[in-house]
CSV table of C-alpha atoms in Angstrom, one decimal:
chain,number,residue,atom,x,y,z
A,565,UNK,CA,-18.2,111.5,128.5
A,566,UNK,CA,-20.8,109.6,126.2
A,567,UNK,CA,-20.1,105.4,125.0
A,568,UNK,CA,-19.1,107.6,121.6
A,569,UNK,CA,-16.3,109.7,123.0
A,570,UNK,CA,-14.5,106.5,125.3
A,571,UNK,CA,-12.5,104.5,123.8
A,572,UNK,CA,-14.7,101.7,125.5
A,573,UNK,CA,-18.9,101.4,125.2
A,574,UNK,CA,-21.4,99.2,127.3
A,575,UNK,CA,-24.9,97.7,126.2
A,576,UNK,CA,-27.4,97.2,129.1
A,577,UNK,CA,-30.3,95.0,128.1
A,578,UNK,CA,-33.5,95.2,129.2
A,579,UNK,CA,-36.0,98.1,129.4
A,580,UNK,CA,-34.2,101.7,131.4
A,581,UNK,CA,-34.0,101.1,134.8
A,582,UNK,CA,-33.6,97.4,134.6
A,583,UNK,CA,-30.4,95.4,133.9
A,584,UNK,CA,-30.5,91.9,132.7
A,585,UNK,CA,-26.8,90.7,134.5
A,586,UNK,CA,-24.1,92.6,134.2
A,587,UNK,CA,-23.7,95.2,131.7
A,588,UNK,CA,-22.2,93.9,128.1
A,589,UNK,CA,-19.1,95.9,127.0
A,590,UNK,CA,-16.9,95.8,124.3
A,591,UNK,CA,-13.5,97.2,123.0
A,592,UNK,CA,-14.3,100.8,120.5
A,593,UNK,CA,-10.9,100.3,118.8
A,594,UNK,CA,-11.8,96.1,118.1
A,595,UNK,CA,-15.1,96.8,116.9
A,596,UNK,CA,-14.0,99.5,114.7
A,597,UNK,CA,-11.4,97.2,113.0
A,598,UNK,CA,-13.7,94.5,112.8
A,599,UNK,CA,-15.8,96.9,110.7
A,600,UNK,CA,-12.7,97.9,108.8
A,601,UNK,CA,-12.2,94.4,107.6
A,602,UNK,CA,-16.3,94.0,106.9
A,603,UNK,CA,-16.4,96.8,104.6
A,604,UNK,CA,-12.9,96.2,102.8
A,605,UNK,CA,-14.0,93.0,102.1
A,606,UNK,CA,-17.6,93.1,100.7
A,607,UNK,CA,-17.9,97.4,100.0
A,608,UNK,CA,-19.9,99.9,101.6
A,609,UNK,CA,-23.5,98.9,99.9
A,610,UNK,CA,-23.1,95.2,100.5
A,611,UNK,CA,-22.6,95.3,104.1
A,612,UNK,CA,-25.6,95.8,105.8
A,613,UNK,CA,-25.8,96.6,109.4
A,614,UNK,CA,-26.5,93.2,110.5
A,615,UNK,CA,-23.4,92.1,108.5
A,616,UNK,CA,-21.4,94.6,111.0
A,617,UNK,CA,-22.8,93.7,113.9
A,618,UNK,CA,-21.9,90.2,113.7
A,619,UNK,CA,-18.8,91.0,112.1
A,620,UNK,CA,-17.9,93.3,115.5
A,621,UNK,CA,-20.1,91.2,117.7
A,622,UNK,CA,-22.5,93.6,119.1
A,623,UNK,CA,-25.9,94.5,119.1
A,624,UNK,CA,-27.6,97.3,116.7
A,625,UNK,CA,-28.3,99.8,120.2
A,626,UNK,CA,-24.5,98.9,121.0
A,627,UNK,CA,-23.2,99.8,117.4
A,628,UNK,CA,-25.8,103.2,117.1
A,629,UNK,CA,-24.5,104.1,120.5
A,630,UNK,CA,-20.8,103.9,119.7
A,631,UNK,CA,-20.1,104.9,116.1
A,632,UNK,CA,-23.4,106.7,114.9
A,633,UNK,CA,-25.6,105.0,112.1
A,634,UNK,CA,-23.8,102.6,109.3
A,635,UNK,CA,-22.5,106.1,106.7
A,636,UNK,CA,-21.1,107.6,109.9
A,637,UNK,CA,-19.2,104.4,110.8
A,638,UNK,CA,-18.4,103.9,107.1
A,639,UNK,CA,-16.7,107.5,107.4
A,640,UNK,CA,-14.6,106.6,110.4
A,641,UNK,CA,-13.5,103.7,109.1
A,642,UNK,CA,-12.1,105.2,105.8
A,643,UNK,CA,-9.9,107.5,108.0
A,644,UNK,CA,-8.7,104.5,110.2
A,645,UNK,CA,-7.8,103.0,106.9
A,646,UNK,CA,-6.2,106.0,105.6
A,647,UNK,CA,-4.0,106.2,108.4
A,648,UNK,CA,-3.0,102.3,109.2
A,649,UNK,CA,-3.1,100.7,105.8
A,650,UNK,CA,-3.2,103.3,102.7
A,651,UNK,CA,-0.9,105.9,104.0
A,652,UNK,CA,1.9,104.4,101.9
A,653,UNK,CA,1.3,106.2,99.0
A,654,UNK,CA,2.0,109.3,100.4
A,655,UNK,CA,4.9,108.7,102.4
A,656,UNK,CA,6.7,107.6,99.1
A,657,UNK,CA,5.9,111.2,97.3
A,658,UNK,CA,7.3,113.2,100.5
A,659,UNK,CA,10.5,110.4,101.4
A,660,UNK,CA,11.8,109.4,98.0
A,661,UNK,CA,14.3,111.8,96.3
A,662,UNK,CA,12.7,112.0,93.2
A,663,UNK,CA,9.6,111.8,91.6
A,664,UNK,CA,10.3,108.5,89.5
A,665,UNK,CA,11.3,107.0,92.8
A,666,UNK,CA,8.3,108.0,94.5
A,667,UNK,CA,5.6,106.7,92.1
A,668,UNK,CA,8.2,103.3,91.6
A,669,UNK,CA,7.9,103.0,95.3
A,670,UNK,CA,4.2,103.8,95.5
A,671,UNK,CA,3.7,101.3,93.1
A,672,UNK,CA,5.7,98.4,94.3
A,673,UNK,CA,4.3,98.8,97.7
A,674,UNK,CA,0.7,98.5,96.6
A,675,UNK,CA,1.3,95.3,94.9
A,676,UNK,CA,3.3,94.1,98.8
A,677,UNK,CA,0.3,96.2,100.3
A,678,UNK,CA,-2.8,94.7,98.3
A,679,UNK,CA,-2.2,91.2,98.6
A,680,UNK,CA,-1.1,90.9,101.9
A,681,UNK,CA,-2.6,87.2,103.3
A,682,UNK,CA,-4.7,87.3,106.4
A,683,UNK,CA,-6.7,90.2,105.1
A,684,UNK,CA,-9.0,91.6,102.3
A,685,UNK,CA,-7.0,92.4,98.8
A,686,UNK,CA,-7.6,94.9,97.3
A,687,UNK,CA,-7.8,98.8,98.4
A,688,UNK,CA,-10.9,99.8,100.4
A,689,UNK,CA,-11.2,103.2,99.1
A,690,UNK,CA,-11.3,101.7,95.5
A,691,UNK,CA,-13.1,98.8,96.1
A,692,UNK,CA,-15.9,100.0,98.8
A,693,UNK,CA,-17.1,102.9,96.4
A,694,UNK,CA,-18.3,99.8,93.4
A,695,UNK,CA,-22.0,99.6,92.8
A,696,UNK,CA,-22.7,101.9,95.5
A,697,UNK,CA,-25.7,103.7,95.4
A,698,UNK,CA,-25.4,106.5,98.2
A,699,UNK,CA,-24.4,109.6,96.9
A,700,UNK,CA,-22.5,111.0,100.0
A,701,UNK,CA,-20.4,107.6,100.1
A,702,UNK,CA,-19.6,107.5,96.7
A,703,UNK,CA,-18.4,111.3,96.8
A,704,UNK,CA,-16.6,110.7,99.1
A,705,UNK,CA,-14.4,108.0,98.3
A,706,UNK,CA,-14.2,109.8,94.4
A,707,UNK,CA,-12.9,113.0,96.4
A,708,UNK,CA,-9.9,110.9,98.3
A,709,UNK,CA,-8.6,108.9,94.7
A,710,UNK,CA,-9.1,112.5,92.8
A,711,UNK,CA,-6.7,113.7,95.7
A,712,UNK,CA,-4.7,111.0,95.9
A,713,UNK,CA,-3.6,112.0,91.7
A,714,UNK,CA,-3.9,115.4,92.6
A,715,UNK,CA,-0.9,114.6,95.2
A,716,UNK,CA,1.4,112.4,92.5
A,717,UNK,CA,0.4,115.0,89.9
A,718,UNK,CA,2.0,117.9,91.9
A,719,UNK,CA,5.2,115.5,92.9
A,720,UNK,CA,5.9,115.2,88.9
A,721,UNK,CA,5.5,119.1,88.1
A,722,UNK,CA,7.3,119.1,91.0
A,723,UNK,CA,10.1,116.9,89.1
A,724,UNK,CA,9.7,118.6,85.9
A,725,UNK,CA,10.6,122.1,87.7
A,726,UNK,CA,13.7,120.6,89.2
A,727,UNK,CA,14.7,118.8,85.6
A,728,UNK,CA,14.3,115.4,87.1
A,729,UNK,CA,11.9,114.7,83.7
A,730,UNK,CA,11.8,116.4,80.5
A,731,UNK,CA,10.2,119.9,80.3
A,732,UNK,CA,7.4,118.9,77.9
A,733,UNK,CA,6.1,116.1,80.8
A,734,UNK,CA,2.4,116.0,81.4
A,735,UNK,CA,2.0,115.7,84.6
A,736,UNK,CA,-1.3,115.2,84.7
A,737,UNK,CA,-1.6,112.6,82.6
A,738,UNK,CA,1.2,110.7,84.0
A,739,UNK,CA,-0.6,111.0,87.5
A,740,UNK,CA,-3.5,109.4,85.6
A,741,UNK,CA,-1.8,106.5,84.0
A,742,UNK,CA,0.0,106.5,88.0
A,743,UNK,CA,-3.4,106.1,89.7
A,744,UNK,CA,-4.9,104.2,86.9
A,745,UNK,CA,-2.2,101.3,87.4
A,746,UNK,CA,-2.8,101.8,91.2
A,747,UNK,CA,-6.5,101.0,90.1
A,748,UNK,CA,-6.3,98.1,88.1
A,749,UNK,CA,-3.4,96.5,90.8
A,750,UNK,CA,-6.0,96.5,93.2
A,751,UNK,CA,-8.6,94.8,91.4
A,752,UNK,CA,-6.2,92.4,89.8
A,753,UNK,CA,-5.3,91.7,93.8
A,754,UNK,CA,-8.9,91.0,94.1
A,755,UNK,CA,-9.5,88.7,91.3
A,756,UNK,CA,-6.5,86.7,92.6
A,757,UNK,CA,-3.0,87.9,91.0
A,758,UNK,CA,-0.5,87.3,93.2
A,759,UNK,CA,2.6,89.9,94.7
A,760,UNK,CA,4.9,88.7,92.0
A,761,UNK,CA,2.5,89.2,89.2
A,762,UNK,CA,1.5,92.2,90.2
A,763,UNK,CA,5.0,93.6,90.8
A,764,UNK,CA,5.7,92.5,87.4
A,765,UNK,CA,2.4,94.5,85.8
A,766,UNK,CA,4.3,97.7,88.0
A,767,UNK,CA,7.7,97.4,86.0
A,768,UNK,CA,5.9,97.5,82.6
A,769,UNK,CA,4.0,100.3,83.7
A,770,UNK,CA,6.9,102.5,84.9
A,771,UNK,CA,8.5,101.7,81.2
A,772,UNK,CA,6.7,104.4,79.9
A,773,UNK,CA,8.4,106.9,82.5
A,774,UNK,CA,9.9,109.7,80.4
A,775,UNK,CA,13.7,110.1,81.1
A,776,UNK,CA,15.3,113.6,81.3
């Protein structure tokens, strides 16, 4: 099993052959949050390898080894992200009883979610993708927020068809206005609004919610 498959990896210094002391190890799943919270914070462009190696505290060889070059670990990050911290979103559209409910609770958990202290505001996705100029990245990240609306848009036809909203609803533009308010929360998080601002910003925006 190779450094990349473990959940564990080890440096050895020196040329092959030779070891300077003992072997230099680190925890895979530490590292890999540690990169999380480097790229959240400053975006995928910004950070430059040496930025995540001091950020995880390991050398280049160590991170290479482990997690591939800087796209690769950029990649596995996004779904460690997906899964720990933006995965709230979608458990809102399959819990909530309707679709009104779902998109309120969507909402009102990114403004709890994005300004959470002790950590970057903001969403990653969203935020990582600015100024970036690697195609694949930037792809990438557009592909997962196009889903992400694809995913609310079918929850409202999905209301529409059962009469929860009027028949004449576009659903695709209310997914729009959804994700566009998810948009602009997180960047408002980023230039400094607070939970209770934000939450407020969410209950004008669910005004315009058409009512069967």
């Amino acid at each position: 099993m190779s450094s990349a498959e473990s959940g564990s990896a080890q440096v050895t210094a020196g040329k092959p052959g030779r070891t300077r002391g003992r072997p230099r190890s680190f925890d895979r799943e530490t590292a890999l949050e540690k990169a999380l919270l480097a790229f959240w914070e400053h975006g995928y462009e910004a950070t430059s390898v040496a930025d995540l190696t001091r950020a995880m505290d390991i050398g280049a060889p160590s991170l290479y080894a482990a997690f591939g070059d800087k796209r690769s670990l950029f990649e596995e990050v996004v779904q460690v992200y997906g899964a720990r911290y933006g995965a709230f979103g979608q458990r809102a559209l399959e819990e909530e009883p309707t679709a009104f409910a779902a998109v309120r609770r969507m909402l009102r958990e990114a403004a709890a979610e994005y300004t959470v202290p002790g950590r970057p505001p903001g969403c990653l996705v969203i935020h990582a993708g600015a100024n970036c100029s690697t195609p694949e990245v930037e792809d990438g990240l557009r592909q997962r927020r196009n889903a992400n609306i694809a995913a609310i848009r079918d929850r409202i036809a999905a209301g529409v068809a059962a009469g929860e909203l009027p028949p004449g609803t576009d659903a695709s533009a209310l997914a729009r206005h959804t994700g566009a308010v998810i948009q602009g929360v997180s960047q408002q998080a980023r230039d400094g609004a607070s939970r209770t601002e934000l939450e407020a910003l969410v209950e004008i925006a669910l005004a315009v919610w058409p009512r069967s």
